Coordinates of C-alpha atoms in Angstrom, one line a residue:
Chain A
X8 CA 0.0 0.0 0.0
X9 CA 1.8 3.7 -1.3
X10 CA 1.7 6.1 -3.5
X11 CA 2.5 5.3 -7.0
X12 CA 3.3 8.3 -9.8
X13 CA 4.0 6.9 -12.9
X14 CA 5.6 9.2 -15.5
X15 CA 4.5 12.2 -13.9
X16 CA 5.0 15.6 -16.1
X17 CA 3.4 19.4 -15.5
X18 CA 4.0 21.8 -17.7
X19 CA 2.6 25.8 -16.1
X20 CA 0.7 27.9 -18.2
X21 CA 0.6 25.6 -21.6
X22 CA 1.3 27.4 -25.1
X23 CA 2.1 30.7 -23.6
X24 CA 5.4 32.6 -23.5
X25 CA 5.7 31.8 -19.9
X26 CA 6.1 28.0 -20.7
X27 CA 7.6 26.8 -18.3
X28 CA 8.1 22.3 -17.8
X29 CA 7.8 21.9 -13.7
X30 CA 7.9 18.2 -13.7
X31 CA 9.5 15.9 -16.3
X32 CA 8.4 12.3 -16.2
X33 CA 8.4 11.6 -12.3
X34 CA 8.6 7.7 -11.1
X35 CA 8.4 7.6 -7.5
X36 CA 7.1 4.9 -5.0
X37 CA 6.1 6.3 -1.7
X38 CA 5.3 3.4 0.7
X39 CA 3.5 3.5 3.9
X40 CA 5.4 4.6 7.1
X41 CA 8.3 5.9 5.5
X42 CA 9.7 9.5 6.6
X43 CA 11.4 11.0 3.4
X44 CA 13.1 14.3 2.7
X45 CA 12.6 16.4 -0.8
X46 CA 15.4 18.6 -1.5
X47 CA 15.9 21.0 -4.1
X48 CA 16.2 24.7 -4.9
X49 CA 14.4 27.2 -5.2
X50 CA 12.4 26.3 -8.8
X51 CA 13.3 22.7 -8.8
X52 CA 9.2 21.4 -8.7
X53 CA 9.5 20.3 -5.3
X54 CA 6.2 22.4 -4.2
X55 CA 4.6 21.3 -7.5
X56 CA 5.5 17.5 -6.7
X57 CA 3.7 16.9 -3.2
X58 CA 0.6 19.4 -4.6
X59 CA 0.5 16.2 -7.4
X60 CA 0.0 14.2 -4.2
X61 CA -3.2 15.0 -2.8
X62 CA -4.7 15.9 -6.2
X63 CA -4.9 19.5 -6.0
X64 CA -2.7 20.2 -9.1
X65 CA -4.0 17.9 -11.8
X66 CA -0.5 16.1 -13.8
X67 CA -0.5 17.1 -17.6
X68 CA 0.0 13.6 -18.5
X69 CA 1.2 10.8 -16.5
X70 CA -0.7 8.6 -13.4
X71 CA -0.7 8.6 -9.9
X72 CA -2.2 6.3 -7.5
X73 CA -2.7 6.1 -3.9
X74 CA -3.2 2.6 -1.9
X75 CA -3.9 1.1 -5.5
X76 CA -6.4 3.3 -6.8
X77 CA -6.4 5.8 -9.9
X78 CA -6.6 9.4 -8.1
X79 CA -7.8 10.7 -11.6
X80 CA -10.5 8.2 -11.7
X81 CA -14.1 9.8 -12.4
X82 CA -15.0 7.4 -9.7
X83 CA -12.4 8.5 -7.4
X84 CA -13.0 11.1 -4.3
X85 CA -10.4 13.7 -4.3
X86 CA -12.4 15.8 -1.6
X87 CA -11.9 12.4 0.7
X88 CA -8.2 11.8 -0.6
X89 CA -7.6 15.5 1.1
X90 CA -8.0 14.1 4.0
X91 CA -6.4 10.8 3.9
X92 CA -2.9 12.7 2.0
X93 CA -2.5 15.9 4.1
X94 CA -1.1 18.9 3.1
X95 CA 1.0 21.6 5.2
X96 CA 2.1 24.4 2.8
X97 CA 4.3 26.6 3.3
X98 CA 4.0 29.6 5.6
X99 CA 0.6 27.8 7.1
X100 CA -0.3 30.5 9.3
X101 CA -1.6 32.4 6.5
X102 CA -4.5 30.7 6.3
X103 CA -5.9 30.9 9.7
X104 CA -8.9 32.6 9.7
X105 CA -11.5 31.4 13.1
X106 CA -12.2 33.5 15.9
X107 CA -10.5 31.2 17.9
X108 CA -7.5 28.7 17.5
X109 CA -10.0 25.5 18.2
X110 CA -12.5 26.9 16.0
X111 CA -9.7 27.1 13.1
X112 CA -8.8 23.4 14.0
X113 CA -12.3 21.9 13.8
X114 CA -12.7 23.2 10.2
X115 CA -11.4 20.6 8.4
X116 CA -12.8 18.1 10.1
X117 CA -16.2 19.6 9.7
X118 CA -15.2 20.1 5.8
X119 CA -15.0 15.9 6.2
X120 CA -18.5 15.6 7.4
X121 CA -18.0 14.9 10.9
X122 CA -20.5 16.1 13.4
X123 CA -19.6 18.6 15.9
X124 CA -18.8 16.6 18.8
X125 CA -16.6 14.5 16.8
X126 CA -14.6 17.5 15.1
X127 CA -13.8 19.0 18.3
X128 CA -12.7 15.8 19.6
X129 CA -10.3 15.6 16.7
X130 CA -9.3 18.9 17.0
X131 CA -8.5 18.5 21.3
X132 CA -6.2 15.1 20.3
X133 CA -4.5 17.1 17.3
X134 CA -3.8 20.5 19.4
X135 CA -2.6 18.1 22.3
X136 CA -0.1 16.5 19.5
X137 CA 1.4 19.8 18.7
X138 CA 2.2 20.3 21.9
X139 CA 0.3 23.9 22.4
X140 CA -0.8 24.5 26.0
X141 CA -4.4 24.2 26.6
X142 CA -4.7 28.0 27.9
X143 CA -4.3 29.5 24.5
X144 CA -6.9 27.7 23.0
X145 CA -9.6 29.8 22.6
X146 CA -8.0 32.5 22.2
X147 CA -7.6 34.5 18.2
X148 CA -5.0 33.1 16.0
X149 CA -3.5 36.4 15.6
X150 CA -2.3 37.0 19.2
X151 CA -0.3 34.2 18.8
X152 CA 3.8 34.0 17.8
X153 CA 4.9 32.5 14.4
X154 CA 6.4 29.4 15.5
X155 CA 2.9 28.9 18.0
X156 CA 0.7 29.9 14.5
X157 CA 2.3 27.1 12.7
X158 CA 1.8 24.7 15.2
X159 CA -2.1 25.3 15.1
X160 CA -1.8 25.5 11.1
X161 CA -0.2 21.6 11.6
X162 CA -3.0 20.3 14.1
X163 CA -5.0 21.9 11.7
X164 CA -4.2 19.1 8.9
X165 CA -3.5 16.7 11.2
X166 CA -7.0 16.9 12.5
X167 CA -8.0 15.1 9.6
X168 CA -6.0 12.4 10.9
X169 CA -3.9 11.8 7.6
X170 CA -2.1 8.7 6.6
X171 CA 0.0 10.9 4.6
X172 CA 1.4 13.8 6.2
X173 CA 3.3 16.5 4.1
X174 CA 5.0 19.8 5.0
X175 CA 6.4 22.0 2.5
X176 CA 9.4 23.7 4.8
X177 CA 7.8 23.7 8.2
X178 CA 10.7 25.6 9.7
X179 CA 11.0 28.0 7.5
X180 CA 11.3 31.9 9.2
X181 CA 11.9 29.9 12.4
X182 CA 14.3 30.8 15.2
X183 CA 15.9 27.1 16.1
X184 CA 14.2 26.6 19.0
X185 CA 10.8 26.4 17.6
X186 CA 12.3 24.1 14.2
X187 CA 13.7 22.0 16.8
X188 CA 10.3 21.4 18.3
X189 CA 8.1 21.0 15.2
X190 CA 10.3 18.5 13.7
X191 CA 10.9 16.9 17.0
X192 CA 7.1 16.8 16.9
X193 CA 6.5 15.7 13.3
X194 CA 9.0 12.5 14.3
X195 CA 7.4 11.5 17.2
X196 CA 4.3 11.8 15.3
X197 CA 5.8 8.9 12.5
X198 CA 6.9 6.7 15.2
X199 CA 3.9 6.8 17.4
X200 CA 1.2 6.7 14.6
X201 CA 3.6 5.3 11.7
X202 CA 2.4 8.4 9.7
X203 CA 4.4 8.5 6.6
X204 CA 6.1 11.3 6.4
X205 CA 7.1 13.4 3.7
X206 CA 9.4 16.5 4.5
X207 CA 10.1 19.4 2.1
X208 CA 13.2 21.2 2.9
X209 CA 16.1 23.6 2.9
X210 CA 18.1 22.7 5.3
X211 CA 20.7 19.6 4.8
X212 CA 20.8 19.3 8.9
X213 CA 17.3 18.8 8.9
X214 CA 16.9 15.9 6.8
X215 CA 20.1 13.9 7.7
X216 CA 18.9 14.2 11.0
X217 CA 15.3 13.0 10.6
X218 CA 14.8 11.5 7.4
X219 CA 15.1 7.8 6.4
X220 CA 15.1 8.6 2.6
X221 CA 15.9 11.7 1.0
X222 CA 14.6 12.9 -2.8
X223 CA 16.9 15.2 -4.5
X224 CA 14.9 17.6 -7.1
X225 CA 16.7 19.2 -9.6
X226 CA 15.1 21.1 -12.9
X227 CA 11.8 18.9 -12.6
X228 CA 13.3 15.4 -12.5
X229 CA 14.5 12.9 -9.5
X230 CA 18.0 13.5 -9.4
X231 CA 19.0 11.0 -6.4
X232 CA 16.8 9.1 -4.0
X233 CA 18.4 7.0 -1.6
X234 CA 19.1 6.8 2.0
X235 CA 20.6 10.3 2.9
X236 CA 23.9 8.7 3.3
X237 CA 24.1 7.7 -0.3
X238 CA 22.2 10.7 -1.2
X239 CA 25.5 13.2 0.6
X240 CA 27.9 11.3 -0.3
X241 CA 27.9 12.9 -3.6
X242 CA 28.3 16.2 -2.1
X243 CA 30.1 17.2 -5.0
X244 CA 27.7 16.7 -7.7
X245 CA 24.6 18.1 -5.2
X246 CA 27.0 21.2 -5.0
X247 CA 26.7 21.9 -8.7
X248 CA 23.2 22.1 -8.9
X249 CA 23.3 24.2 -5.8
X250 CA 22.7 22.3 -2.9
X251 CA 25.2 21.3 -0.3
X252 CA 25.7 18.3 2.3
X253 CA 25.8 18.8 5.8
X254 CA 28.5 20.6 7.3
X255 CA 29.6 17.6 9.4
X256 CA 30.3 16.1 6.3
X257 CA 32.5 18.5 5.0
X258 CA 34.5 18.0 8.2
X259 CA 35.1 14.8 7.9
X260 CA 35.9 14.8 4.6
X261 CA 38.8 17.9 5.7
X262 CA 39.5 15.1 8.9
X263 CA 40.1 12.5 6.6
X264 CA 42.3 14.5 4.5
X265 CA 44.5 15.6 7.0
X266 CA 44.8 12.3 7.8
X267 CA 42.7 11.1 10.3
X268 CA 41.2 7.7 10.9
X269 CA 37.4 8.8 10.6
X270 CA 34.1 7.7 8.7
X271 CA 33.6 10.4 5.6
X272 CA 30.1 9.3 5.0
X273 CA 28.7 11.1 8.8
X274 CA 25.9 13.2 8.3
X275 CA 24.6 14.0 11.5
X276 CA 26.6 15.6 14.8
X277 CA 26.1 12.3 16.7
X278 CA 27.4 10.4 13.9
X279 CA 30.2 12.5 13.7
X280 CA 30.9 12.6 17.5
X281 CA 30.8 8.5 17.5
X282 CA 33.2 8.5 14.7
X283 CA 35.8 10.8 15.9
X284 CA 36.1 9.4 19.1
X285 CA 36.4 5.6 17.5
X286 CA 39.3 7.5 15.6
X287 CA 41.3 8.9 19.0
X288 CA 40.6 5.6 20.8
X289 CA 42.3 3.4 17.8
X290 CA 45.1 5.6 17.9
X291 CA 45.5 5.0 21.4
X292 CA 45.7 8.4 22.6
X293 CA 43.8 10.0 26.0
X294 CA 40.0 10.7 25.2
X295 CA 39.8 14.7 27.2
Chain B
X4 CA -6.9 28.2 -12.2
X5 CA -6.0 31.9 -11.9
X6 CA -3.5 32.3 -13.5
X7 CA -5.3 32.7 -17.2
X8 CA -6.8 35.8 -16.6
X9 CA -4.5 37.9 -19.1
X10 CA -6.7 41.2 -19.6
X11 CA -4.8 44.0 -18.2
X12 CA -1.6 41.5 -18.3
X13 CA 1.9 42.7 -20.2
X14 CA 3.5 39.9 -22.9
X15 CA 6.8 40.5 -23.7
X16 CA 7.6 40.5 -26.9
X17 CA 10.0 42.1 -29.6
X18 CA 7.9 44.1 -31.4
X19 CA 7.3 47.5 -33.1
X20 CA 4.8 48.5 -30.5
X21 CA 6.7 47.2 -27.4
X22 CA 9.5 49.8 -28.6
X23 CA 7.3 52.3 -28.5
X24 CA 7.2 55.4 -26.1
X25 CA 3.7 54.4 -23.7
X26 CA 2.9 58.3 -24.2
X27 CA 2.6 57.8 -27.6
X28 CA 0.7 54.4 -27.0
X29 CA -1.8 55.9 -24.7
X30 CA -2.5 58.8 -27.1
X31 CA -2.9 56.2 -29.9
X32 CA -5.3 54.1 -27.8
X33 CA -7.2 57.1 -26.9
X34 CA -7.7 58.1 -30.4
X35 CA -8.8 54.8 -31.8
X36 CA -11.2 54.4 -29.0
X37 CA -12.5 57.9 -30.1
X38 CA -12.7 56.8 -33.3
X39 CA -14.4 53.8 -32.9
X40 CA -17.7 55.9 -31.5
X41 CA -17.2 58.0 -34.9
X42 CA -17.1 55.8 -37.5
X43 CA -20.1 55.0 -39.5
X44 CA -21.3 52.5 -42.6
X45 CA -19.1 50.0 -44.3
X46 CA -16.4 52.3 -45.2
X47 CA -15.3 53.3 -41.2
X48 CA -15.8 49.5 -40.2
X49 CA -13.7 48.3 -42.8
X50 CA -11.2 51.5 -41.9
X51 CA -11.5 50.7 -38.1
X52 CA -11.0 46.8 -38.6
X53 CA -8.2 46.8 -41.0
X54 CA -6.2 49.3 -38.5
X55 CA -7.1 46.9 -35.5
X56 CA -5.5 43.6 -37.6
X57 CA -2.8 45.5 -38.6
X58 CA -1.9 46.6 -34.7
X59 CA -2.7 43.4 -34.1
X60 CA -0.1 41.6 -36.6
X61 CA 2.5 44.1 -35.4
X62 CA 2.2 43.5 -32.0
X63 CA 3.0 39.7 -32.2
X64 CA 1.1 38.9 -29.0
X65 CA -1.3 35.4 -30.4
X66 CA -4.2 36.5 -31.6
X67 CA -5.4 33.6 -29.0
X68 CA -4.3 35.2 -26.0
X69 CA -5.9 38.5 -26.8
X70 CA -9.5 36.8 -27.6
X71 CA -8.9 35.1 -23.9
X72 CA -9.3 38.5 -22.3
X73 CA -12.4 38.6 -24.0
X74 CA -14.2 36.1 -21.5
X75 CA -14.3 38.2 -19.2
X76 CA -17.1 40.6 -21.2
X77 CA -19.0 37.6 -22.1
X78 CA -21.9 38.5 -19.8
X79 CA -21.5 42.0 -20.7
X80 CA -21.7 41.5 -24.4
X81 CA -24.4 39.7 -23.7
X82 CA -26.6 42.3 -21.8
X83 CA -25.6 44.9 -24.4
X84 CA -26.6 42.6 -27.3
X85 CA -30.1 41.9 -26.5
X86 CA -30.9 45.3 -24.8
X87 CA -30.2 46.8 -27.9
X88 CA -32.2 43.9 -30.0
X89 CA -35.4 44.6 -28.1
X90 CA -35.7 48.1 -27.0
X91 CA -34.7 49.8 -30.3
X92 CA -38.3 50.6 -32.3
X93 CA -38.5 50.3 -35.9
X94 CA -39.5 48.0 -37.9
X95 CA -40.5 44.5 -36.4
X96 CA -39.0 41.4 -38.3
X97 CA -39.7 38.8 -35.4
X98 CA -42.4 39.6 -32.9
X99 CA -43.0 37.3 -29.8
X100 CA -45.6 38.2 -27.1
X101 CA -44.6 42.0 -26.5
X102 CA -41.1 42.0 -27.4
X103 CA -40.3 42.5 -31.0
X104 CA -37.3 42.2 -32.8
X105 CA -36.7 45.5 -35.5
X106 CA -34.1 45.6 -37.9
X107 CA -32.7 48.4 -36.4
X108 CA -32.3 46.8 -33.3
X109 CA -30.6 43.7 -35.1
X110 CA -28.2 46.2 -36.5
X111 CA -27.5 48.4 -33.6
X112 CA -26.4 45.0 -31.5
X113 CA -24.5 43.6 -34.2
X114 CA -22.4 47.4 -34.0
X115 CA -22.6 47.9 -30.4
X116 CA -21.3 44.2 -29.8
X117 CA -18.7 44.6 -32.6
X118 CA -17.6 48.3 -31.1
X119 CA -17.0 46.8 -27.2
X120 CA -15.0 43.8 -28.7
X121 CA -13.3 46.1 -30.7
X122 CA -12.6 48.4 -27.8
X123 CA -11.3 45.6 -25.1
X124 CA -8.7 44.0 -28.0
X125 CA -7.7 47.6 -28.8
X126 CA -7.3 48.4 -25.1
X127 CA -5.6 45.6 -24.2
X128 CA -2.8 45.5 -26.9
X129 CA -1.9 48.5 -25.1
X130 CA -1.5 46.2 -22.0
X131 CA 0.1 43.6 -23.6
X132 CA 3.0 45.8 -25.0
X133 CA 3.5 48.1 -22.0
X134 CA 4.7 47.2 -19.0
X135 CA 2.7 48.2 -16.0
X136 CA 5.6 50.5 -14.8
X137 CA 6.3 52.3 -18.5
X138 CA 2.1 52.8 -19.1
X139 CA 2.3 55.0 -15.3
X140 CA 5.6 56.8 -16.2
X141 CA 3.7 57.7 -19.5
X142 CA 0.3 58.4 -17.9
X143 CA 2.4 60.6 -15.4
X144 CA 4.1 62.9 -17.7
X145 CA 1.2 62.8 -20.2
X146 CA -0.9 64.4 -17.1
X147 CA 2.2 66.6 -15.9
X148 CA 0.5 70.3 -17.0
X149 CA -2.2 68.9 -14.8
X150 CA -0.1 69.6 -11.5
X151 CA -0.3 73.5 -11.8
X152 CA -4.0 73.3 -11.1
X153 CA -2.8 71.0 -7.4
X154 CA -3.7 67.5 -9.1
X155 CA -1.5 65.2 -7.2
X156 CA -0.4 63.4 -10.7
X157 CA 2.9 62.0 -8.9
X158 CA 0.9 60.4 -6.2
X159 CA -2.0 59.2 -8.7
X160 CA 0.5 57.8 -10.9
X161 CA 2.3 55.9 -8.3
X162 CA -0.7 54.6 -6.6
X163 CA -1.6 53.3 -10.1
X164 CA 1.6 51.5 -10.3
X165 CA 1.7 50.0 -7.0
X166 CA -2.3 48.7 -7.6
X167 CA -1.2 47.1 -10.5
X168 CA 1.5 45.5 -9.6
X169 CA -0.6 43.9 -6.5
X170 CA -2.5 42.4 -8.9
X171 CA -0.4 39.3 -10.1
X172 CA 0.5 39.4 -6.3
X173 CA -3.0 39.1 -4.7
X174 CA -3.9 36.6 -7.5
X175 CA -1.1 34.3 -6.6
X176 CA -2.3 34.5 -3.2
X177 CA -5.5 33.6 -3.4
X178 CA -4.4 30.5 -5.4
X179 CA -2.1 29.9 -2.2
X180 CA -4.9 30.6 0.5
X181 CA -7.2 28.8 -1.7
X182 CA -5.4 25.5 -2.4
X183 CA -4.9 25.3 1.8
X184 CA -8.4 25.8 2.6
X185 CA -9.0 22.8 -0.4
X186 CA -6.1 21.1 1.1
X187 CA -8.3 21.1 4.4
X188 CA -11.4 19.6 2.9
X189 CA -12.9 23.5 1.9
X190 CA -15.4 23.1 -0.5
X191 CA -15.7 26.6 -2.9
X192 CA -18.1 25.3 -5.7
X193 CA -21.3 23.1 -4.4
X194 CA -24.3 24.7 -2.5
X195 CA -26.6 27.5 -2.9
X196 CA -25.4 31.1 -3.1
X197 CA -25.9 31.4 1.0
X198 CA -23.3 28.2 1.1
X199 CA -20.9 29.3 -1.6
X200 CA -21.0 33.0 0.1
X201 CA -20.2 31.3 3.6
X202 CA -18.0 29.1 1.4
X203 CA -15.7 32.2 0.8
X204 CA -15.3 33.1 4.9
X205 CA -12.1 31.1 5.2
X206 CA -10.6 33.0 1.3
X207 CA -11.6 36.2 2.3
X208 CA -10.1 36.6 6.1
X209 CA -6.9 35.4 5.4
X210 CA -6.5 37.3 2.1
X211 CA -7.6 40.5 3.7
X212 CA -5.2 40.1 6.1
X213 CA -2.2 39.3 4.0
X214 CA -3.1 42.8 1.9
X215 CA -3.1 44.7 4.7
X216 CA 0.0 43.0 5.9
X217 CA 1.6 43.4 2.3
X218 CA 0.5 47.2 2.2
X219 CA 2.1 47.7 5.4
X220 CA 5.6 45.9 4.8
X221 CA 5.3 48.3 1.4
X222 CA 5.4 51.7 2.7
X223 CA 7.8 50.5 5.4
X224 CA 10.2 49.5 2.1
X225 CA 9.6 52.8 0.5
X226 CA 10.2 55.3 3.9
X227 CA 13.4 53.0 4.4
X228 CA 14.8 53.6 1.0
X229 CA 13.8 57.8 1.6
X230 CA 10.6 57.8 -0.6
X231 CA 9.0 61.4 0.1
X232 CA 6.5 62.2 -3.0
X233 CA 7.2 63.2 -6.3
X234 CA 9.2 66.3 -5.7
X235 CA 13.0 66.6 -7.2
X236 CA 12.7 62.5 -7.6
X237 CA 14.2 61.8 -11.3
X238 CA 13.8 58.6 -13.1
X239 CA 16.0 55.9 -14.1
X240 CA 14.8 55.8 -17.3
X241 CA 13.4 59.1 -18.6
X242 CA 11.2 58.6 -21.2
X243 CA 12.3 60.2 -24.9
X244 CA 10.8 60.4 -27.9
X245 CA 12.0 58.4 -30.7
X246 CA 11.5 58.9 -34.7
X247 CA 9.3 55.4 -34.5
X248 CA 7.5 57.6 -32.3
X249 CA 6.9 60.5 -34.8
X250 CA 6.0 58.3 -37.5
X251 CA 3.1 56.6 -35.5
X252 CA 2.1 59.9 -34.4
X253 CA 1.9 60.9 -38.2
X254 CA 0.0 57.2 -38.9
X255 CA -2.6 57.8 -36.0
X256 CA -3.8 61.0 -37.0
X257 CA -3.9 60.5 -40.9
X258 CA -5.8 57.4 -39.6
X259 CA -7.9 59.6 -37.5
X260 CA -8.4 62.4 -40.1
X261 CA -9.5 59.0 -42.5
X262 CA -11.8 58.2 -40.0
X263 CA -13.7 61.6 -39.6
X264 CA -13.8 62.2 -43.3
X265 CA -15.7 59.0 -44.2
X266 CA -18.1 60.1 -41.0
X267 CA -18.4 63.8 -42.5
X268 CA -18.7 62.7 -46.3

């Protein structure tokens, strides 16, 4: 059970002088409980790829099919698949608009039909999961700080209680402590519910931290996809199309140059940490 | 979904009339739309449409793109149309309960419908080869003499420019806003009118708010970077008068003088 896209292309505004080809013939299999990274710059149809995924953008040509089924099917519910495959854009507190937080919460699942009793009930588990203390509530969205506005903009999706759940860069405009927090919230999220996860992002030390698979976009097509280890260990060709690796990794590549006993592939400070004390201890000198 | 709305949109092109000074496009524009209220019989139509494929083969916009703007008078064309189909008297060709079709009435829609289409391509070539920011810097010195008399052209000008340019940038929004809500299970096209209006609640706030947010961070950009009016501010690019200029000036007024004479005569 996944999502399928099968030769996936887009092309924006069709015939015009502003032609421009977003995605060119994406293959991807998505399976259930995975947590995956998209990485890419600016303009590399990352944005336009997970919009694919829920059906709000419709592909120019090309299929796409979640837990087996056709979402372009006449049969098919994409209303219902918005709930099953949800969506956290970017900048999310833009769209708040209730009097109060819970109010804003409880729209979608209202939007899914659920009475009132059962929509506020899914909105209390969902506010409780983004970690917001109860006091705040019921009061406006707009009193609130950015990094507390996003979190209600999540439980706001995740009130629909996905099986997909995507964020296009959750941290963005973020000081660290509140990225720290959401992401720390969006993993515990895919190891208590085994929510697959996918993860759009601009930051290298977010994904090798969190992410079991990583997607590198480049100019509309899959450029790598692998486990982010593979993925950085060609830092050099992810430099060329303007990305980077972590910058652990380009300290142990400079460790290894000058010599020293480490693993080049580390992408995350722990890793790192592990491998240079490994290093010291095989060379027998004091640990300090 | 929003993005096809092209009237009032600039494509660029290399073209004769994207060269051209926007002064002399806007007093071009003016004219024909003038003349399109004056011309009369077959002669002026054929006049009048031959001058409107010809601006239209020089501009190299597709002739497609232009008749998509057109969609947007649809409803308008429409009204016009049959107003003037029932309520002009003459003589009755088609007569149905008390409404009667007149020949006159056939022929003032036919003109009245041919005269808007006429005026929204005409209009919008000037669009489509101006950029927003050259058609204000024209409309601003075109309007220049009006300042002795205390009009505030400077300010006029630039609060044309700035409206326009939030156009493309409240569009894209609402496609943003509007793909979140879908995203969480908003519903903007079934119900009744009450429904669809309530439908619009969670569009509405949240764009609102973002325009007021946007107009803020604006004229907090502008007093940063030492904007104070109009006074002793020069351009980057001054806007001159070419000979292509002069020789459409010559070509819109013999047109114009063609036009009159065949009205007159």
């Amino acid at each position: 059970m996944s999502i399928i896209l099968d030769k996936v292309n887009y092309v924006y505004s069709e015939k015009t002088a502003y032609q421009i080809q977003a995605l060119k013939d994406i293959s991807l299999k998505i399976e259930d409980g995975e947590f995956i990274g998209v990485i890419g710059h600016t303009g590399s149809g990352k944005s336009t790829l997970i919009q694919h995924l829920n059906g709000l953008m419709r592909a120019t040509s090309g299929g796409i099919y979640y837990q087996g089924q056709d979402i372009y099917d006449q049969d098919f519910s994409r209303h219902k698949l918005r709930g099953k495959v949800g969506l956290v854009f970017q900048y999310p507190e833009h769209q708040l608009f209730e009097t109060t937080i819970f109010a804003d919460v409880c729209f979608g699942p209202k939007n899914q039909g659920f009475c009132k009793k059962d929509a506020e009930l899914k909105a209390f588990t969902a506010l409780r999961s983004v970690g917001l203390p109860e006091d705040y509530w019921y009061r406006s969205p707009f009193e609130l700080s950015g990094g507390q506005k996003r979190r209600v903009a999540i439980a706001g999706v995740l009130a629909m209680e996905p099986e997909v759940l995507i964020l296009d860069e959750p941290t963005a405009g973020l000081d660290p402590k509140g990225r720290d927090e959401i992401l720390d919230q969006v993993a515990k999220l895919h190891q208590e519910r085994q929510l697959t996860v996918i993860l759009v992002s601009h930051s290298m030390e977010d994904v090798a931290k969190y992410v079991e698979r990583l997607i590198v976009m480049n100019q509309g097509s899959v450029l790598f996809d692998g486990t982010p280890k593979e993925v950085f260990s060609h830092y050099q060709k992810l430099e060329s199309v303007g990305l980077a690796a972590p910058q652990v990794t380009y300290l142990m590549h400079d460790l290894r140059k000058h010599g020293m006993q480490v693993q080049g592939t580390a992408t995350t400070l722990e890793e790192a940490k592990h491998s240079i004390l490994q290093a010291f201890a095989e060379k027998g000198k004091p640990i300090c | 979904m929003l993005r096809d709305i092209t009237i009032g949109q600039y494509y660029p092109a290399e073209s004769v009339l994207h060269k051209l000074d926007p002064r002399t496009k806007l007093m071009a524009t003016l004219l024909y739309m003038v003349s399109l209220f004056v011309f009369r019989g077959a002669p002026g139509f054929a006049v009048v449409t031959a001058a409107l494929c010809l601006v239209i083969w020089l501009s190299k916009v597709p002739f497609g793109y232009m008749v998509k703007g057109l969609k947007a008078i649809v409803v308008i064309l429409l009204i016009t149309a049959v107003f003037n189909l029932f309520l002009t008297p003459g003589e009755a060709i088609f007569t149905f309960w008390k409404l009667k079709i007149t020949y006159e009435g056939l022929q003032n829609a036919g003109f009245m419908v041919i005269r808007l289409i006429y005026l929204i391509l005409g209009s919008s070539i000037l669009t489509l080869t101006t950029t927003p920011n050259q058609l204000t810097d024209g409309l601003e010195k075109s309007m220049k003499p009006l300042n002795k008399i205390h009009v505030p052209v400077h300010e006029i000008a630039m609060m044309m420019s700035i409206a326009l340019r939030f156009i493309p940038i409240l569009i894209e929004e609402t496609d943003k806003i509007m793909k979140a809500q879908l995203a969480r299970g908003a519903d903007f096209e079934s119900g009744n009118l009450l429904k669809k209006a309530k439908s619009m609640v969670p569009l509405l706030v949240p764009l609102f708010i973002s325009a007021f947010r946007r107009a803020n961070d604006l004229a907090m950009a502008m007093e940063a970077r030492c904007y104070h009016g109009g006074e002793g501010r020069t351009k980057m690019k001054p806007l001159k008068y070419r000979r292509l200029d002069g020789t459409a000036y010559i070509i819109v007024f013999v047109y114009f003088a063609i036009v009159i004479w065949i009205r007159i005569a």
